[in-house]
Tab-separated table of C-alpha atoms in Angstrom:
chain	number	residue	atom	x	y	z
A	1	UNK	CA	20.433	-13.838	23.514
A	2	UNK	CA	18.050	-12.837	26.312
A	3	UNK	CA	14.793	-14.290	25.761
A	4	UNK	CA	11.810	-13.428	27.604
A	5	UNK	CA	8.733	-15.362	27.626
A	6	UNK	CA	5.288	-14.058	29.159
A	7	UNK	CA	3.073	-16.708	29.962
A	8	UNK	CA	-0.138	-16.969	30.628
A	9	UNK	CA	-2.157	-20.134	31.551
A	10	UNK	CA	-3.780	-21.053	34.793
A	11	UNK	CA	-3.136	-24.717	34.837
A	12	UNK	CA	0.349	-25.928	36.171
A	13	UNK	CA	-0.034	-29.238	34.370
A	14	UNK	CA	-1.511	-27.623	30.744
A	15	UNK	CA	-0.183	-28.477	27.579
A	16	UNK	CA	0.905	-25.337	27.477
A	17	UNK	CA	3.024	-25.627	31.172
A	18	UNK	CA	4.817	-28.660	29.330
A	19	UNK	CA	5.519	-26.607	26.006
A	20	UNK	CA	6.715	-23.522	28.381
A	21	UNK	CA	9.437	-26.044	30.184
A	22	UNK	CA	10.513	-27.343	26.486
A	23	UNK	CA	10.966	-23.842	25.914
A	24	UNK	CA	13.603	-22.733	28.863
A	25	UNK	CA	14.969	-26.207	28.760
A	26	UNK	CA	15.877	-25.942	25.096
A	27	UNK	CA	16.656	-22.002	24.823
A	28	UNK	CA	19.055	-22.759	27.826
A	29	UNK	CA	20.732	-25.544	26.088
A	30	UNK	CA	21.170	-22.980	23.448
A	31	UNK	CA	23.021	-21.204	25.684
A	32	UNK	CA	20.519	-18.301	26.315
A	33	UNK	CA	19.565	-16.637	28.890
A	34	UNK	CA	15.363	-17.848	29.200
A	35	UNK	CA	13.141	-15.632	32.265
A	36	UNK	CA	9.439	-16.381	32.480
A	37	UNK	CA	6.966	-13.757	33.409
A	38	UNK	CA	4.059	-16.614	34.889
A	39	UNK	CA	1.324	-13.888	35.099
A	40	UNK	CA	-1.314	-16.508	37.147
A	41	UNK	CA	1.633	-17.476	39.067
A	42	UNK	CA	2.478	-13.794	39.814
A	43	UNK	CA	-1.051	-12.841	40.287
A	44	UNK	CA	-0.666	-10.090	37.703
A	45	UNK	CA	-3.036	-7.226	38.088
A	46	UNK	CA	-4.858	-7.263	34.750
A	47	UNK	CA	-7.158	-3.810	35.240
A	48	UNK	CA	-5.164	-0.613	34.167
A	49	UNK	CA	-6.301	2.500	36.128
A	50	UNK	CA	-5.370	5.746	37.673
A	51	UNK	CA	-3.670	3.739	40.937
A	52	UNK	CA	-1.150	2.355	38.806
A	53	UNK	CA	0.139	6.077	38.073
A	54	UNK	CA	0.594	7.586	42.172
A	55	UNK	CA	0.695	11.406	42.636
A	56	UNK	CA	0.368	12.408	39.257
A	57	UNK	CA	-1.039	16.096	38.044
A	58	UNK	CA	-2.883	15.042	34.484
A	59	UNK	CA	-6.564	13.776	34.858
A	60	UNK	CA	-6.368	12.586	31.281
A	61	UNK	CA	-5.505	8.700	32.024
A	62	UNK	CA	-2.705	7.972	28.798
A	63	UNK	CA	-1.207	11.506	30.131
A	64	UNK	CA	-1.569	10.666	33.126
A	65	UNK	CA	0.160	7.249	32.269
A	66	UNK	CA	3.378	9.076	30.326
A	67	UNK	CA	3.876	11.103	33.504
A	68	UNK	CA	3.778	8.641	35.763
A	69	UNK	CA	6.404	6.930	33.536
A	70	UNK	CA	8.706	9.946	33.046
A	71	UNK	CA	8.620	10.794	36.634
A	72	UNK	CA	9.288	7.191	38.321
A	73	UNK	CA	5.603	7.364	40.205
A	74	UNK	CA	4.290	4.148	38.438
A	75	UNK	CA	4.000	1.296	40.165
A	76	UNK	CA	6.807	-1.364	41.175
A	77	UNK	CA	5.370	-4.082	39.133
A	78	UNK	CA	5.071	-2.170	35.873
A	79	UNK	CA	8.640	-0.821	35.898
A	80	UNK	CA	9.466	-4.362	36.825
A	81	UNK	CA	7.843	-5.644	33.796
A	82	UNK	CA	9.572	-3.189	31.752
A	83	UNK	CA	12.799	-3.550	32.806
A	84	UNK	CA	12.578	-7.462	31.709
A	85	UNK	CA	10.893	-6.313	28.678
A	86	UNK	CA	14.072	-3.503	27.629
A	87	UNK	CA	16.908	-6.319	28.923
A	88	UNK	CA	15.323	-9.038	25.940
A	89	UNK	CA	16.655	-9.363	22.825
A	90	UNK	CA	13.127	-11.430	22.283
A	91	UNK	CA	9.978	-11.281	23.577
A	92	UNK	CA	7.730	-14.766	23.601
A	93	UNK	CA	4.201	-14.785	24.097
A	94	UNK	CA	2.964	-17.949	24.863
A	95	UNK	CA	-1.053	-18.374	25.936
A	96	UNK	CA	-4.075	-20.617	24.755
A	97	UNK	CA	-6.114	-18.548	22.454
A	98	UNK	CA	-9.453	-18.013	23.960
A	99	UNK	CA	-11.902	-16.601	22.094
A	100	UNK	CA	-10.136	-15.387	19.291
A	101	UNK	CA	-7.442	-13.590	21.482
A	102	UNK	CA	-4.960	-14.199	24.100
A	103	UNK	CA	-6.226	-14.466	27.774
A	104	UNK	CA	-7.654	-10.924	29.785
A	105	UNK	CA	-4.503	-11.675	31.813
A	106	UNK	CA	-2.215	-11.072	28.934
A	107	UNK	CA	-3.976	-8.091	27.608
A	108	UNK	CA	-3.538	-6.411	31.085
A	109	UNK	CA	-0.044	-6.740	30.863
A	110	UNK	CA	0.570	-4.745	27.867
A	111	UNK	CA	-2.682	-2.626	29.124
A	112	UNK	CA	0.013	-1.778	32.199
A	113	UNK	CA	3.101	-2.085	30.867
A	114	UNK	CA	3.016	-0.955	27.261
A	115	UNK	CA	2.202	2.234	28.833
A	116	UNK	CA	2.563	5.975	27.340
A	117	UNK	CA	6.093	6.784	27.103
A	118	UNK	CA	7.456	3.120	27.130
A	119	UNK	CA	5.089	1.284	24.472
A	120	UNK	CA	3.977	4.225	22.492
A	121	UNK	CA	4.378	7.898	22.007
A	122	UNK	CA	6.846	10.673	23.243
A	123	UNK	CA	7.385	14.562	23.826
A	124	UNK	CA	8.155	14.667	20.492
A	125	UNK	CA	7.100	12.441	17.959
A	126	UNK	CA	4.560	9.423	17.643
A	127	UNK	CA	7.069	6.400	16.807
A	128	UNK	CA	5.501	3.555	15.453
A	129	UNK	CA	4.450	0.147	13.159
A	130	UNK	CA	7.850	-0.475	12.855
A	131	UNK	CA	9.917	2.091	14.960
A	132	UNK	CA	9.746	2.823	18.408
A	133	UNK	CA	11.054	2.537	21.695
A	134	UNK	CA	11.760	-1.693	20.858
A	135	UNK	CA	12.837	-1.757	18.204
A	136	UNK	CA	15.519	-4.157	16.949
A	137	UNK	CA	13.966	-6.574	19.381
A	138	UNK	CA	12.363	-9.983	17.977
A	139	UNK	CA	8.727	-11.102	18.993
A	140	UNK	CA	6.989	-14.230	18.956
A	141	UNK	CA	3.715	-16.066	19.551
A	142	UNK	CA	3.172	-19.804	21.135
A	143	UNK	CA	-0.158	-20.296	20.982
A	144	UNK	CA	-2.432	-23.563	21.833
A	145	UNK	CA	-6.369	-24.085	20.050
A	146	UNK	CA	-8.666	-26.706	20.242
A	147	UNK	CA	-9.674	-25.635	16.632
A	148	UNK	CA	-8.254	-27.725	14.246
A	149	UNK	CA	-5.808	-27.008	11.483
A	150	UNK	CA	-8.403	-26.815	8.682
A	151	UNK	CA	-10.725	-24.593	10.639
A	152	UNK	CA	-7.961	-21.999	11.126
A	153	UNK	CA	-7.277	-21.900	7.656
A	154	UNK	CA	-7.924	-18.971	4.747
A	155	UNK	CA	-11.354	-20.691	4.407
A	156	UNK	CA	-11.775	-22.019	7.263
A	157	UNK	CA	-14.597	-21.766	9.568
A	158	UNK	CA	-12.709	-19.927	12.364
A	159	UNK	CA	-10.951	-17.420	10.039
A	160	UNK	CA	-7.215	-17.759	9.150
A	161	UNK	CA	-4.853	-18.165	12.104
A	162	UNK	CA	-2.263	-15.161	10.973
A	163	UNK	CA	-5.249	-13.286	10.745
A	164	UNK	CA	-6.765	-13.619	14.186
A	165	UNK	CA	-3.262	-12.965	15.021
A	166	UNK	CA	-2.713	-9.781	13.255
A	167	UNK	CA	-4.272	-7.303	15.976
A	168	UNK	CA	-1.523	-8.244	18.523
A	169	UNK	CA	1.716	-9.134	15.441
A	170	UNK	CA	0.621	-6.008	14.081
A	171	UNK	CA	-1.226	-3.730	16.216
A	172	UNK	CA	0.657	-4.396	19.322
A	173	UNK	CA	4.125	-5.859	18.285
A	174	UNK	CA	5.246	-4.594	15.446
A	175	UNK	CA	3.541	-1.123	16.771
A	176	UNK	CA	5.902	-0.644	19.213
A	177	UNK	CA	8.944	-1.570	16.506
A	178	UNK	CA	9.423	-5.140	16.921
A	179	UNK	CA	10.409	-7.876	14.285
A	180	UNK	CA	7.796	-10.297	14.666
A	181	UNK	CA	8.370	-13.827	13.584
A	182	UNK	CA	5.819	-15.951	12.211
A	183	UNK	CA	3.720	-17.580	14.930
A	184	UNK	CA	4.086	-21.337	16.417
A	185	UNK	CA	0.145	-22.552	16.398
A	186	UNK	CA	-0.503	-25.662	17.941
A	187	UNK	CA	-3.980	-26.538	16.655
A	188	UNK	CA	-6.087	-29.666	17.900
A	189	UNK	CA	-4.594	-29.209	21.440
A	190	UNK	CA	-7.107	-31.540	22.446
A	191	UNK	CA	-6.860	-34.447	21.215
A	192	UNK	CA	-2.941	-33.898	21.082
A	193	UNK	CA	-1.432	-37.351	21.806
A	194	UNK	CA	1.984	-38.718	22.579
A	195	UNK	CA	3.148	-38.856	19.395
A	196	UNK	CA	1.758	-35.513	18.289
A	197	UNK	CA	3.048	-33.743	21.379
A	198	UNK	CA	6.291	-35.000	20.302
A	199	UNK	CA	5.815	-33.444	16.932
A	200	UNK	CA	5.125	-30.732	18.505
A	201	UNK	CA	7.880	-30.357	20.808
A	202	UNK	CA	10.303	-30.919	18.040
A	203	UNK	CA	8.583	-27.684	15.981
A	204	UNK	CA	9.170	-25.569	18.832
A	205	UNK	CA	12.254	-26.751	19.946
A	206	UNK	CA	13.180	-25.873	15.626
A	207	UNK	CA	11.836	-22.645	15.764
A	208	UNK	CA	13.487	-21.640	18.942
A	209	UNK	CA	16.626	-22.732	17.479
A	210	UNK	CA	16.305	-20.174	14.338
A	211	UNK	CA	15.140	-17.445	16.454
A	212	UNK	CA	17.614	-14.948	15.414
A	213	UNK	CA	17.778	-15.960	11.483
A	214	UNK	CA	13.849	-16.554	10.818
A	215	UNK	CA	12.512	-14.020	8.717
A	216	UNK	CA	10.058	-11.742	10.131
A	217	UNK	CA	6.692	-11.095	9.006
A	218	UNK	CA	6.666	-8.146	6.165
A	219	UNK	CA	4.990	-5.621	7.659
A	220	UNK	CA	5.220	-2.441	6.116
A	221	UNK	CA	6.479	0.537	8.266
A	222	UNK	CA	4.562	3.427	8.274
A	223	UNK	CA	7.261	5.892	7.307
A	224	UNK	CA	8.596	3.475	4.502
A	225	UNK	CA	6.886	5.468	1.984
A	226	UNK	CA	3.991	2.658	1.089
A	227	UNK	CA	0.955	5.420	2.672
A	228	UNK	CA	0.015	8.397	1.557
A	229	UNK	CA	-0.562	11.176	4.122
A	230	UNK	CA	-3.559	9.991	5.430
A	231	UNK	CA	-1.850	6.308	6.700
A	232	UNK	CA	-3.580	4.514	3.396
A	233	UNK	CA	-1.672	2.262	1.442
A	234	UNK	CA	-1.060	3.781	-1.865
A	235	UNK	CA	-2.888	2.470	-4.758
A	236	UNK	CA	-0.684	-0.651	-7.118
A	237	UNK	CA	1.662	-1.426	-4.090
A	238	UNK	CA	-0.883	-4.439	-2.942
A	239	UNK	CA	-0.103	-8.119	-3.786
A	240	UNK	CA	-2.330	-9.056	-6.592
A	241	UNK	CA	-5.964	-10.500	-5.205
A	242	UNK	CA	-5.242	-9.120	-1.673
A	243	UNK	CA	-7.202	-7.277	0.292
A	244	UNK	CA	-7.928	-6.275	4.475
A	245	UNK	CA	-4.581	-6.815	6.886
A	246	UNK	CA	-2.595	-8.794	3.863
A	247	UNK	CA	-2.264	-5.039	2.401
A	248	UNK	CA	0.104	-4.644	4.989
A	249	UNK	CA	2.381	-7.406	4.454
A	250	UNK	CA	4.785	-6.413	1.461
């Protein structure tokens, strides 16, 4: 497989550096081919605008954005970005989550690269939550918190992890047709010592190894025939005593 892992940490000597060379070193063992977009490293430009689009005739900025993508005039970066993105049979995400979400960084990329035409929407139909341009591709989070594993939880203080998750699994991943796997959340990051980070290590390294055979989350697609035809989940198809994004997992 082709896996390719965007990064996003500042710090060359982070927990999360160490976890990104266990990463290539063990997907490469695998025999995998492992790239690494470092977006600090690359001094990614994290503010989508009108001169990432060049001579373009539509003021509107997400037409503006699908033209500039049909017609070549984006930038070098972007199409750069995309091209890793299309070559992938997986996509990693791997950032510390701050403040409830992955780093502005991150959410630049897929601000710039996700664009219209290549993340979402088309000339003639709006492909998506399950379908789209990626799909049969896997997806995955790494993700480092200083929260710890109780506070993360369904009644935890912080909310549930898969639920602070679910805007980018859901709204971003699996919008744009993905399988997304379940996330790898390293809580307590910390007060992570040696023989946690070994723990650790060996968890990722596990998960990495099943990448292609772990079930993905069950999001419902949105043409499976769960919503009506205003996008609501039809009454009786809910798990029982579930309610706000679990109605979405079947």
């Amino acid at each position: 497989m082709n896996i390719h892992i965007v990064y996003a940490h500042p710090s060359a000597t982070s927990l999360n550096a160490a976890l990104r060379e266990e990463m290539t070193a063990e997907l490469e063992a695998l025999g995998h081919i492992a790239t690494v977009s470092d977006l600090y490293a690359m001094k990614w430009k994290a503010v989508a605008d009108y001169d990432d689009f060049g001579d373009v005739d539509n003021d509107g900025f997400m037409a503006a954005a699908g033209e500039a993508h049909a017609n070549g005039t984006q930038t070098a970066d972007i199409t750069a970005e995309q091209e890793k993105v299309l070559a992938a049979d997986a996509l990693i995400l791997q950032f510390p989550l701050w403040w409830f979400t992955m780093p502005a960084i991150m959410k630049g990329w897929f601000d710039r690269v996700f664009t219209n035409g290549f993340g979402y929407g088309d000339n003639r139909t709006w492909k998506r939550y399950g379908d789209g341009r990626l799909t049969g591709k896997r997806a995955m989070i790494v993700t480092t918190t200083g929260a710890a594993e109780s506070h993360l939880s369904d009644r935890g203080v912080n909310g549930d992890i898969e639920h602070l998750l679910f805007p980018i699994n859901h709204g971003i991943l699996f919008y744009t047709g993905m399988d997304v796997l379940p996330p790898v959340a390293v809580t307590g990051a910390g007060r992570l010592d040696r023989e946690g980070y070994a723990r650790t290590a060996a968890h990722l390294r596990e998960r990495l190894r099943t990448l292609a055979t772990t079930e993905p989350i069950a999001f419902r697609p949105q043409d499976s025939g769960d919503y009506d035809e205003h996008r609501r989940l039809k009454p009786g198809l809910e798990r029982p005593q579930t309610a706000g994004f679990d109605l979405h997992i079947a």
